[in-house]
PDB file of N, CA, C and O in Angstrom:
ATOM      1  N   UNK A  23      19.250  19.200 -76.166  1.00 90.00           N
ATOM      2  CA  UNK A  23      18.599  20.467 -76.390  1.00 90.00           C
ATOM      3  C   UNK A  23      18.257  21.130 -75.056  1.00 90.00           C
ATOM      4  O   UNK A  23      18.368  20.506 -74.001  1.00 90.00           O
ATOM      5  N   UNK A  24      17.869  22.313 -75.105  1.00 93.00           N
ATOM      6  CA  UNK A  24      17.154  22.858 -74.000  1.00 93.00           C
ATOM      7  C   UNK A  24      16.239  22.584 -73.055  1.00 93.00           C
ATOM      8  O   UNK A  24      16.169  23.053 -71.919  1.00 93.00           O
ATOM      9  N   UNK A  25      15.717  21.999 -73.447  1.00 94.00           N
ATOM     10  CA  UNK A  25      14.536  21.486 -72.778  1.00 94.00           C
ATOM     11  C   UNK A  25      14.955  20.037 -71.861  1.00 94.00           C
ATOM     12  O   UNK A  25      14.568  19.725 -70.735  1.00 94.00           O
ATOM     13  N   UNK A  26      15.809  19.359 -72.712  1.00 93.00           N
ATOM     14  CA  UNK A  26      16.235  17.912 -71.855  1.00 93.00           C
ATOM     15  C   UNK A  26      17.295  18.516 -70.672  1.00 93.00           C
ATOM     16  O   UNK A  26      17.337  18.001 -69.554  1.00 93.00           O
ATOM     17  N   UNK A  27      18.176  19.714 -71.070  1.00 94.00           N
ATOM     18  CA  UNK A  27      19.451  20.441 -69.878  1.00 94.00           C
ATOM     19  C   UNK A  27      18.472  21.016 -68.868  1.00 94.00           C
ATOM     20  O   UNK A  27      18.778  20.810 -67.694  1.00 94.00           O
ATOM     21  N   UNK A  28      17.052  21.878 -69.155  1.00 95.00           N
ATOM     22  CA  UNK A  28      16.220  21.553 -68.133  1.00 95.00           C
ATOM     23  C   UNK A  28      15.483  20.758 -67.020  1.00 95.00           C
ATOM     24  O   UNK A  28      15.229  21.144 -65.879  1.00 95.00           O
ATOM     25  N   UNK A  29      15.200  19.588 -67.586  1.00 94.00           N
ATOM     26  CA  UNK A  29      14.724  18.603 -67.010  1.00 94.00           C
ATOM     27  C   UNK A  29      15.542  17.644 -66.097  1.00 94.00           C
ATOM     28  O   UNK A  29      15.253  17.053 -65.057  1.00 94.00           O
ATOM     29  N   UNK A  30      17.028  17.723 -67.105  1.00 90.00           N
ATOM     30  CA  UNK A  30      17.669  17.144 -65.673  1.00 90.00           C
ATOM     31  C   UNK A  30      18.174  18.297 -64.771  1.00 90.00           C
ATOM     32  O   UNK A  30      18.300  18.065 -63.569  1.00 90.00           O
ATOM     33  N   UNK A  31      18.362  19.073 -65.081  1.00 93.00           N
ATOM     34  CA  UNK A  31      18.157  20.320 -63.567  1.00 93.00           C
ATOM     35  C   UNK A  31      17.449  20.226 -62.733  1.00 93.00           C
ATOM     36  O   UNK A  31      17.687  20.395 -61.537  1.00 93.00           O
ATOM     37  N   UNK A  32      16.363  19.912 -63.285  1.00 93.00           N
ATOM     38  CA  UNK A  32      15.108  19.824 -62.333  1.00 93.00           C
ATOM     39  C   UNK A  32      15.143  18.466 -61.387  1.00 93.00           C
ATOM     40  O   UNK A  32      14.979  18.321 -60.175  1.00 93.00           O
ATOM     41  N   UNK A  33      15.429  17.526 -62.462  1.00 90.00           N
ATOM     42  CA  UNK A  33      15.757  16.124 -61.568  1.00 90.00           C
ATOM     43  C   UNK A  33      16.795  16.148 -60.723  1.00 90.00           C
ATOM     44  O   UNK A  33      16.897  15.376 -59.769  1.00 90.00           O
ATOM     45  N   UNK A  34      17.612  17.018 -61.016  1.00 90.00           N
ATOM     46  CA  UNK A  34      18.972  17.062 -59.741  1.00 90.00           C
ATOM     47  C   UNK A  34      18.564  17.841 -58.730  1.00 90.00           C
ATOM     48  O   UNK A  34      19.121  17.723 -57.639  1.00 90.00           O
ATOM     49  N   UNK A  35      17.517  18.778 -58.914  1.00 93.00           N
ATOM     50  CA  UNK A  35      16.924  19.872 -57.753  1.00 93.00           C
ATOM     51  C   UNK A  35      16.419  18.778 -56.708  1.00 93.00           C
ATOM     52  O   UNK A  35      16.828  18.532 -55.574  1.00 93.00           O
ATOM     53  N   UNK A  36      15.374  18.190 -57.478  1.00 92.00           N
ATOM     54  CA  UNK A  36      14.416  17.610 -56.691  1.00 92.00           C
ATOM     55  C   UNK A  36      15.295  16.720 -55.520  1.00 92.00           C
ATOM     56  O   UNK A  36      15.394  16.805 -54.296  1.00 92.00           O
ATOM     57  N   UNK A  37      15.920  15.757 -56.635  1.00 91.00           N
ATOM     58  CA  UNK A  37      16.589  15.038 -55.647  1.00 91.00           C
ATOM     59  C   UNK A  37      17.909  15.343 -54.594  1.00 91.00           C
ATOM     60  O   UNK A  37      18.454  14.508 -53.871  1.00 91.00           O
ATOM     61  N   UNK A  38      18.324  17.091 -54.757  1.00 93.00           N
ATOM     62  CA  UNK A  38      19.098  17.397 -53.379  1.00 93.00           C
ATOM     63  C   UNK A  38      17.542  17.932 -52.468  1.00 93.00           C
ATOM     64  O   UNK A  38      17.761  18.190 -51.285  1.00 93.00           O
ATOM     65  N   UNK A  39      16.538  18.047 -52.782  1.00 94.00           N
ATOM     66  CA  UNK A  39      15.620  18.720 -51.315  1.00 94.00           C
ATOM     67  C   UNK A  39      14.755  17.372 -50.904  1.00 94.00           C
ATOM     68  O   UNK A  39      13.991  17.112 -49.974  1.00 94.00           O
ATOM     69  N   UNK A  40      15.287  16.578 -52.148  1.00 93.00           N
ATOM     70  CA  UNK A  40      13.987  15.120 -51.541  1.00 93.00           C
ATOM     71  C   UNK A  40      15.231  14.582 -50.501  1.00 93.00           C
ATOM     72  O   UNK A  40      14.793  14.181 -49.422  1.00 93.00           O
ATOM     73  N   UNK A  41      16.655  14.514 -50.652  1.00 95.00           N
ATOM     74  CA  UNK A  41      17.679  13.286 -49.906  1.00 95.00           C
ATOM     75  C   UNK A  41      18.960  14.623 -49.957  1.00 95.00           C
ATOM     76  O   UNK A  41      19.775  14.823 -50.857  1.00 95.00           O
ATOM     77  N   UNK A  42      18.810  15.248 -48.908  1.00 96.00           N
ATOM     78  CA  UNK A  42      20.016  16.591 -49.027  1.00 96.00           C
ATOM     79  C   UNK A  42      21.254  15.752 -48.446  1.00 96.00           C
ATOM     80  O   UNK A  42      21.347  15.237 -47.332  1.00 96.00           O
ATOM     81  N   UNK A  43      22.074  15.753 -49.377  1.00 97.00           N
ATOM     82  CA  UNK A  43      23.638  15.172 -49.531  1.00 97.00           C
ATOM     83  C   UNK A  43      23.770  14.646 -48.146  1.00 97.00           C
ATOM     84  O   UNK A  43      23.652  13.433 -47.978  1.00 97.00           O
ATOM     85  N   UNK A  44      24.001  15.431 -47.137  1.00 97.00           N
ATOM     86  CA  UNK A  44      24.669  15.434 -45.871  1.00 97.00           C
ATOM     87  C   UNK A  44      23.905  14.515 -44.854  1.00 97.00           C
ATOM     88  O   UNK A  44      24.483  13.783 -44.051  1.00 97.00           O
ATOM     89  N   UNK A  45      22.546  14.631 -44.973  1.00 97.00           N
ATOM     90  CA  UNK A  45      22.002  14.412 -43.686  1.00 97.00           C
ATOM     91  C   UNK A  45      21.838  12.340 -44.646  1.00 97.00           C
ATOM     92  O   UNK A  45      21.747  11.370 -43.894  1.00 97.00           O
ATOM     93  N   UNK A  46      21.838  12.188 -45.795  1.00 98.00           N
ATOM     94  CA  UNK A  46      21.657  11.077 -46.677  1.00 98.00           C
ATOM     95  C   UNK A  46      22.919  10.726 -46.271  1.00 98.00           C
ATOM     96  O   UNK A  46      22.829  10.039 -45.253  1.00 98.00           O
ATOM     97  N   UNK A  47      23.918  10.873 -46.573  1.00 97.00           N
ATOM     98  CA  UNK A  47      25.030   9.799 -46.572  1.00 97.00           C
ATOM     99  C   UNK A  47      25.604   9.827 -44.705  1.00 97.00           C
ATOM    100  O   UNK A  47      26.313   9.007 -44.123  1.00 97.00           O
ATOM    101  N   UNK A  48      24.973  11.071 -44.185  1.00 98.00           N
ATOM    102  CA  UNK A  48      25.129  10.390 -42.699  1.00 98.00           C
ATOM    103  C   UNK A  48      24.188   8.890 -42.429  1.00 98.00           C
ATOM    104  O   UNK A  48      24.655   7.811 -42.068  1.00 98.00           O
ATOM    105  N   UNK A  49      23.091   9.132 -42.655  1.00 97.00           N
ATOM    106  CA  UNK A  49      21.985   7.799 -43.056  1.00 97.00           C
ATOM    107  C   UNK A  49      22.707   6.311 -43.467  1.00 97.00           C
ATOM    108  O   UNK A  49      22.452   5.154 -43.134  1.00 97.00           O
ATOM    109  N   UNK A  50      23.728   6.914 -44.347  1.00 97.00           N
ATOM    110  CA  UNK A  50      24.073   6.016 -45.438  1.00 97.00           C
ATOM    111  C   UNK A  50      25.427   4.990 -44.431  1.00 97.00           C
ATOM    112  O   UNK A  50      25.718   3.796 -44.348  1.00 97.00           O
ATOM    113  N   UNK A  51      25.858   6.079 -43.915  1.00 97.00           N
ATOM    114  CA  UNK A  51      27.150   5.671 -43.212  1.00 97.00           C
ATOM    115  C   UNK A  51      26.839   4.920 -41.784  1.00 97.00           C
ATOM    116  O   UNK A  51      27.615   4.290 -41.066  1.00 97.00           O
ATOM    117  N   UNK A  52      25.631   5.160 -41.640  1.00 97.00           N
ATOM    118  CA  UNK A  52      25.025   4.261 -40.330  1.00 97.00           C
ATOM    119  C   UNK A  52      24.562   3.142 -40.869  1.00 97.00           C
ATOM    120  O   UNK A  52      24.419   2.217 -40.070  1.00 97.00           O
ATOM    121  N   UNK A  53      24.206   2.880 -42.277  1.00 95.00           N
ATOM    122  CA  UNK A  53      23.840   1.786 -42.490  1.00 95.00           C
ATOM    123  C   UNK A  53      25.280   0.742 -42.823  1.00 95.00           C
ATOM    124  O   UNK A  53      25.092  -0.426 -43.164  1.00 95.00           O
ATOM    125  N   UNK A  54      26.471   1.215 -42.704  1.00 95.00           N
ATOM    126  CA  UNK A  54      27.692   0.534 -42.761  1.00 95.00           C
ATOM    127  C   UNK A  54      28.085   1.143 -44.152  1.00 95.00           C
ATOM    128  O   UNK A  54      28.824   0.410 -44.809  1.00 95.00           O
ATOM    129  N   UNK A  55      27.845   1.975 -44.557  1.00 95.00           N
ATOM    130  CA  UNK A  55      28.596   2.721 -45.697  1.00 95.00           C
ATOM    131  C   UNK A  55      29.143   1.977 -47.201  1.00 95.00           C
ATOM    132  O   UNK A  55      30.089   2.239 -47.944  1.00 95.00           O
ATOM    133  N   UNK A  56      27.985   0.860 -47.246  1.00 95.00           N
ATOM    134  CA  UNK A  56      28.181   0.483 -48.735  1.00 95.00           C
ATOM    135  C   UNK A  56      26.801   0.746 -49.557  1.00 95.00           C
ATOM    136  O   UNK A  56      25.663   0.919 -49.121  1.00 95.00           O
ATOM    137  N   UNK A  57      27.202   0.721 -50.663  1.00 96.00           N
ATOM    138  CA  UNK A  57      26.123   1.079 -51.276  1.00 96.00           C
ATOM    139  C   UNK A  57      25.681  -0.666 -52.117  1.00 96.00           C
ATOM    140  O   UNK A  57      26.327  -1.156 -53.043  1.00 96.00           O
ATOM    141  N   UNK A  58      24.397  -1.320 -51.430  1.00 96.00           N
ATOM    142  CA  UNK A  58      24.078  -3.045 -51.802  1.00 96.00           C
ATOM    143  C   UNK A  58      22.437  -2.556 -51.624  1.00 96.00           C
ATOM    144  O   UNK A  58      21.863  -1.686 -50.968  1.00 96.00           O
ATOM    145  N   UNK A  59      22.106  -3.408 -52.396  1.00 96.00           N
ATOM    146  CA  UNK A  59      20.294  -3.533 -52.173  1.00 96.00           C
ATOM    147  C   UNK A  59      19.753  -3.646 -51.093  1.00 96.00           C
ATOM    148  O   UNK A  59      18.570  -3.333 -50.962  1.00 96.00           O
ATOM    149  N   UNK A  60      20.380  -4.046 -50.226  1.00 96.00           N
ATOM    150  CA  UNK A  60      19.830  -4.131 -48.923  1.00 96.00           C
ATOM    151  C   UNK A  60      19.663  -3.006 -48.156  1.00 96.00           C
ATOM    152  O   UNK A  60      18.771  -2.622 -47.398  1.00 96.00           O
ATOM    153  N   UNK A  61      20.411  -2.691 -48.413  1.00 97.00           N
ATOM    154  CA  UNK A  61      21.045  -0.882 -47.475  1.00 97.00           C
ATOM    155  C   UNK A  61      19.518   0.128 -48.623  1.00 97.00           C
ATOM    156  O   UNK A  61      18.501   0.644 -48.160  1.00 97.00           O
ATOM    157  N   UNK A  62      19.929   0.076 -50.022  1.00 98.00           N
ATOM    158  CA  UNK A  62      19.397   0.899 -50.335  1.00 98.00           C
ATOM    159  C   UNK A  62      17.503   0.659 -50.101  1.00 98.00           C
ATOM    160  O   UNK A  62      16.670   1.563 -50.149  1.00 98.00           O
ATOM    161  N   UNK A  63      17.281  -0.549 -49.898  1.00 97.00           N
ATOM    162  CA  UNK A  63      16.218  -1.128 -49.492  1.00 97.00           C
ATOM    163  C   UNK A  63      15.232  -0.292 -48.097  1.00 97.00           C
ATOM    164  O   UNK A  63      14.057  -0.016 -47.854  1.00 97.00           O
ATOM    165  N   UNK A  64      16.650  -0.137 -47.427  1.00 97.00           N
ATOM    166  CA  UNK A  64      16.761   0.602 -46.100  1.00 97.00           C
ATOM    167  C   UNK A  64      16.234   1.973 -45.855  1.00 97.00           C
ATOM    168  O   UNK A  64      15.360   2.517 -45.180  1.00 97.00           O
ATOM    169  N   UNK A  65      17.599   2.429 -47.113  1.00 98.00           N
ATOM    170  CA  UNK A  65      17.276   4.074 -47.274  1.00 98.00           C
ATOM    171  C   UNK A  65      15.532   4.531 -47.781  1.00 98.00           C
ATOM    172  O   UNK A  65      15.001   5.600 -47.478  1.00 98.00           O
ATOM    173  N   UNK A  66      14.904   3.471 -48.566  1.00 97.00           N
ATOM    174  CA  UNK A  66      14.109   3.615 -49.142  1.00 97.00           C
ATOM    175  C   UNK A  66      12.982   3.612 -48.508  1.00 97.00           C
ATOM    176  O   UNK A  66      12.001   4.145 -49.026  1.00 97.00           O
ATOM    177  N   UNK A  67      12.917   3.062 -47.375  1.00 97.00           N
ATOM    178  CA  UNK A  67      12.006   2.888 -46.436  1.00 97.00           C
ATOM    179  C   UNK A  67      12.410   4.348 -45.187  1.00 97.00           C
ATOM    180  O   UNK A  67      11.494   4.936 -44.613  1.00 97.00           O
ATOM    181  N   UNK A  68      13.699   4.666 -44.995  1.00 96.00           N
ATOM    182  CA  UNK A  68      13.811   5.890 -43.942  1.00 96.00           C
ATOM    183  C   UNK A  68      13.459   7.113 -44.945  1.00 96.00           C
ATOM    184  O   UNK A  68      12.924   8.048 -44.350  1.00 96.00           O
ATOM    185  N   UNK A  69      13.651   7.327 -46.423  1.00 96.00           N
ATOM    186  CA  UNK A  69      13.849   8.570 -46.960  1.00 96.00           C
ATOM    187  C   UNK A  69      12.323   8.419 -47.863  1.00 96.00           C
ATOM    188  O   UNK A  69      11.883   9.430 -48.410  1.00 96.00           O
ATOM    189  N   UNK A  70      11.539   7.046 -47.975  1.00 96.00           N
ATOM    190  CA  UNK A  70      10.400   7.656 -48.836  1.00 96.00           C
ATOM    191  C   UNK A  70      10.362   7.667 -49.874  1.00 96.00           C
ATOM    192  O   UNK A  70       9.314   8.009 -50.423  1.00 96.00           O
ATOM    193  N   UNK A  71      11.705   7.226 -50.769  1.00 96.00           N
ATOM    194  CA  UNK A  71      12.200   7.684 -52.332  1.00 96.00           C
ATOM    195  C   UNK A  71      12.561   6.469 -52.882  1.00 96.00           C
ATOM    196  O   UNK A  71      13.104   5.703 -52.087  1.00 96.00           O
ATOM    197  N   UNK A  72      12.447   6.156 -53.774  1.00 95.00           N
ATOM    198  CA  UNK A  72      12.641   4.664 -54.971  1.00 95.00           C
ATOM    199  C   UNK A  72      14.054   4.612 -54.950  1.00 95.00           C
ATOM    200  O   UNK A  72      14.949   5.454 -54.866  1.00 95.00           O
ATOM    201  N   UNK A  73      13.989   3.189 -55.066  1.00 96.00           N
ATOM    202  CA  UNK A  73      15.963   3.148 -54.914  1.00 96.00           C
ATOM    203  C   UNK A  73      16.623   3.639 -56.013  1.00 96.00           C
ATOM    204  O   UNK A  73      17.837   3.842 -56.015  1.00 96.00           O
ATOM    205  N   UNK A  74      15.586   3.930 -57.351  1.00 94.00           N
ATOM    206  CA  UNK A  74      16.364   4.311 -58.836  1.00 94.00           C
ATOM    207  C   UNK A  74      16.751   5.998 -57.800  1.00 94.00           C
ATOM    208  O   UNK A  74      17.780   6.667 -57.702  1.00 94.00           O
ATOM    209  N   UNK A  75      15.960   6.084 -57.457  1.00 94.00           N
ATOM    210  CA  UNK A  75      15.925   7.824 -57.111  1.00 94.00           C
ATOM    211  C   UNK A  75      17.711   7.648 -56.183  1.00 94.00           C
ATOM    212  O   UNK A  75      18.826   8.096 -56.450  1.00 94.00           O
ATOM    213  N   UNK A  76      17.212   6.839 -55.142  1.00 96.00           N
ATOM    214  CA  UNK A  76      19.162   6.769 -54.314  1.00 96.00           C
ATOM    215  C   UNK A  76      19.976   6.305 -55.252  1.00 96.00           C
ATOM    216  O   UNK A  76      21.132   6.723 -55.320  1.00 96.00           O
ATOM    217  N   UNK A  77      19.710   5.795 -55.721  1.00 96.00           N
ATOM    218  CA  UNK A  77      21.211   4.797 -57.140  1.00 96.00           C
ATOM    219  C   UNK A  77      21.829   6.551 -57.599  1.00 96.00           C
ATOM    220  O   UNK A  77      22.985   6.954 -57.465  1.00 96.00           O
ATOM    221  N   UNK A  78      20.548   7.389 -58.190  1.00 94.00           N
ATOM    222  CA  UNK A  78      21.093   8.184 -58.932  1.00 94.00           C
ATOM    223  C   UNK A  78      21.874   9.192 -58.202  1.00 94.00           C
ATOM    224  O   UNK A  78      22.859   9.751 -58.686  1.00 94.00           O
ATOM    225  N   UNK A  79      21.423   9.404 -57.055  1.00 96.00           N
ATOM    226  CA  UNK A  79      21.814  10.608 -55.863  1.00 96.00           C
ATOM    227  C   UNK A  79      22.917  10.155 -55.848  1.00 96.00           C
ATOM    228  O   UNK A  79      23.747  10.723 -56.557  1.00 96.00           O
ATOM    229  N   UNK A  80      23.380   8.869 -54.971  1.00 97.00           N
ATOM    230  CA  UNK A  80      24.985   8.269 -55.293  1.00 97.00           C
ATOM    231  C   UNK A  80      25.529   8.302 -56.136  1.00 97.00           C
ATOM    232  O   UNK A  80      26.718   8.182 -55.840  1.00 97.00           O
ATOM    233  N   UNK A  81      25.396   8.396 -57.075  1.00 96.00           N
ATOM    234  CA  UNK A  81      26.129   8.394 -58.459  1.00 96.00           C
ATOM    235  C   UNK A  81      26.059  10.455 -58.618  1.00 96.00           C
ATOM    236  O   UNK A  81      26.954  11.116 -59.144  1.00 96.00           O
ATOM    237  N   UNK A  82      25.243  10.823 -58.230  1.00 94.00           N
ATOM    238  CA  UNK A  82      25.541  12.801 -58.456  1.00 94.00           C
ATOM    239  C   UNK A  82      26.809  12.904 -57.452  1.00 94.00           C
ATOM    240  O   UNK A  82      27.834  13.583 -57.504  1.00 94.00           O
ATOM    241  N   UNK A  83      26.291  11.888 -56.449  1.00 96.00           N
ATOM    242  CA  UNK A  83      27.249  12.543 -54.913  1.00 96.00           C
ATOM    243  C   UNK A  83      28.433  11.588 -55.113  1.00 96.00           C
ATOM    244  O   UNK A  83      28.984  11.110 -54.121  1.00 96.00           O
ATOM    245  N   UNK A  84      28.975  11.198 -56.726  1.00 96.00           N
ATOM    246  CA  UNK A  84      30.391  10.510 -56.756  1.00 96.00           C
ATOM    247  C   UNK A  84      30.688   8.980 -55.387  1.00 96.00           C
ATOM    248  O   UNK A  84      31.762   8.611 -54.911  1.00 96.00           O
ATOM    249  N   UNK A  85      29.359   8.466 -55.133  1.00 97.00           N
ATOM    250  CA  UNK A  85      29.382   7.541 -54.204  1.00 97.00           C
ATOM    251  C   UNK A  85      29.841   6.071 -54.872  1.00 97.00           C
ATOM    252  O   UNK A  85      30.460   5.121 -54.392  1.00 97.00           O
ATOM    253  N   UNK A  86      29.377   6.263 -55.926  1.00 97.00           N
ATOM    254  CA  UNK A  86      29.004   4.823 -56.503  1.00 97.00           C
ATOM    255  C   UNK A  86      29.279   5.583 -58.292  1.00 97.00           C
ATOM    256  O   UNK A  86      28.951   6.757 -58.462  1.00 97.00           O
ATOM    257  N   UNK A  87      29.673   5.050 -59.063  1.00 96.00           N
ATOM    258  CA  UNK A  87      30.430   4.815 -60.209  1.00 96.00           C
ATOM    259  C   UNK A  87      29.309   4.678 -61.320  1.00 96.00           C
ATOM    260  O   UNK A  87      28.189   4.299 -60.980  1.00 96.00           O
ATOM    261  N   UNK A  88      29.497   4.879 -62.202  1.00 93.00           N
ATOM    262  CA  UNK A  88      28.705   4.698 -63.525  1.00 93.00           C
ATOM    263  C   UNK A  88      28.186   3.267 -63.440  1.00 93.00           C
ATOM    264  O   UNK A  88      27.025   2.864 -63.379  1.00 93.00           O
ATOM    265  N   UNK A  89      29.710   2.388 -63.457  1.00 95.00           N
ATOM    266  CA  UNK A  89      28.683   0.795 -63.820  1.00 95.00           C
ATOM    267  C   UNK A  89      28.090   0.457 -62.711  1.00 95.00           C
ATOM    268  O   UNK A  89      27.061  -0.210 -62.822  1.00 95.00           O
ATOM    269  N   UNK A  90      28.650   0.881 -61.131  1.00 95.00           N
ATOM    270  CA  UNK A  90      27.862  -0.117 -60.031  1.00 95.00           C
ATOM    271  C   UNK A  90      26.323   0.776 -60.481  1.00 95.00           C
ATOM    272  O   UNK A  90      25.291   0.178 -60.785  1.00 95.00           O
ATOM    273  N   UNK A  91      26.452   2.331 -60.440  1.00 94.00           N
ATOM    274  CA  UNK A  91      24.850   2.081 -61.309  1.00 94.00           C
ATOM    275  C   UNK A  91      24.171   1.997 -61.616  1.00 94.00           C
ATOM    276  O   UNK A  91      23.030   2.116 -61.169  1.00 94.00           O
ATOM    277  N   UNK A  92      24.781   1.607 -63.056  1.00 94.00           N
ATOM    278  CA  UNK A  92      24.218   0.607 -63.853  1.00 94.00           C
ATOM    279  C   UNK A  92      23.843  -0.643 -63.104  1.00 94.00           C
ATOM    280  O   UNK A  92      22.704  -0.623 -62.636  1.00 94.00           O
ATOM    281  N   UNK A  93      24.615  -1.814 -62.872  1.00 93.00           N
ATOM    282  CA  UNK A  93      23.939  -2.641 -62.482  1.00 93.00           C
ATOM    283  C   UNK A  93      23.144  -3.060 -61.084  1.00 93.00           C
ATOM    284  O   UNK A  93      22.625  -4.115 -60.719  1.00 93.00           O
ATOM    285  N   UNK A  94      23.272  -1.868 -60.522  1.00 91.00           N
ATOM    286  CA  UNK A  94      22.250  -1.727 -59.115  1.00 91.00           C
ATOM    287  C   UNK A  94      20.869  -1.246 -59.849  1.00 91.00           C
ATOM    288  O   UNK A  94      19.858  -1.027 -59.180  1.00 91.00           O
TER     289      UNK A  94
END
């Protein structure tokens, strides 16, 4: 419905001005450019943001795949 096509708008807003694509996966690519708990452990501590929050950004920014994820 309307209201849920809102909300994830909003969740995709937030999370390009909380982790903006470019300056994140430069981040990402210094950390050796995989996406593992450790790294995102990493990001989470340079960017401030819950790793559900990076899992999902990777997965908007086609980094990481539906199932990795899922089971990240």
């Amino acid at each position: 419905d309307e209201a849920k096509r809102l909300e994830k708008q909003a969740h995709r807003f937030a999370a390009a001005f909380l982790a903006p694509a470019q300056p994140l996966l430069d981040d990402w690519q210094d950390q050796g450019g995989r996406v593992t708990l450790g790294v995102l452990q990493r990001l989470k501590a340079n960017w401030g943001v819950s790793i559900k929050m990076l899992v999902n950004r990777f997965s908007q920014l086609r980094v990481i795949d539906n199932d990795q994820a899922r089971s990240l």
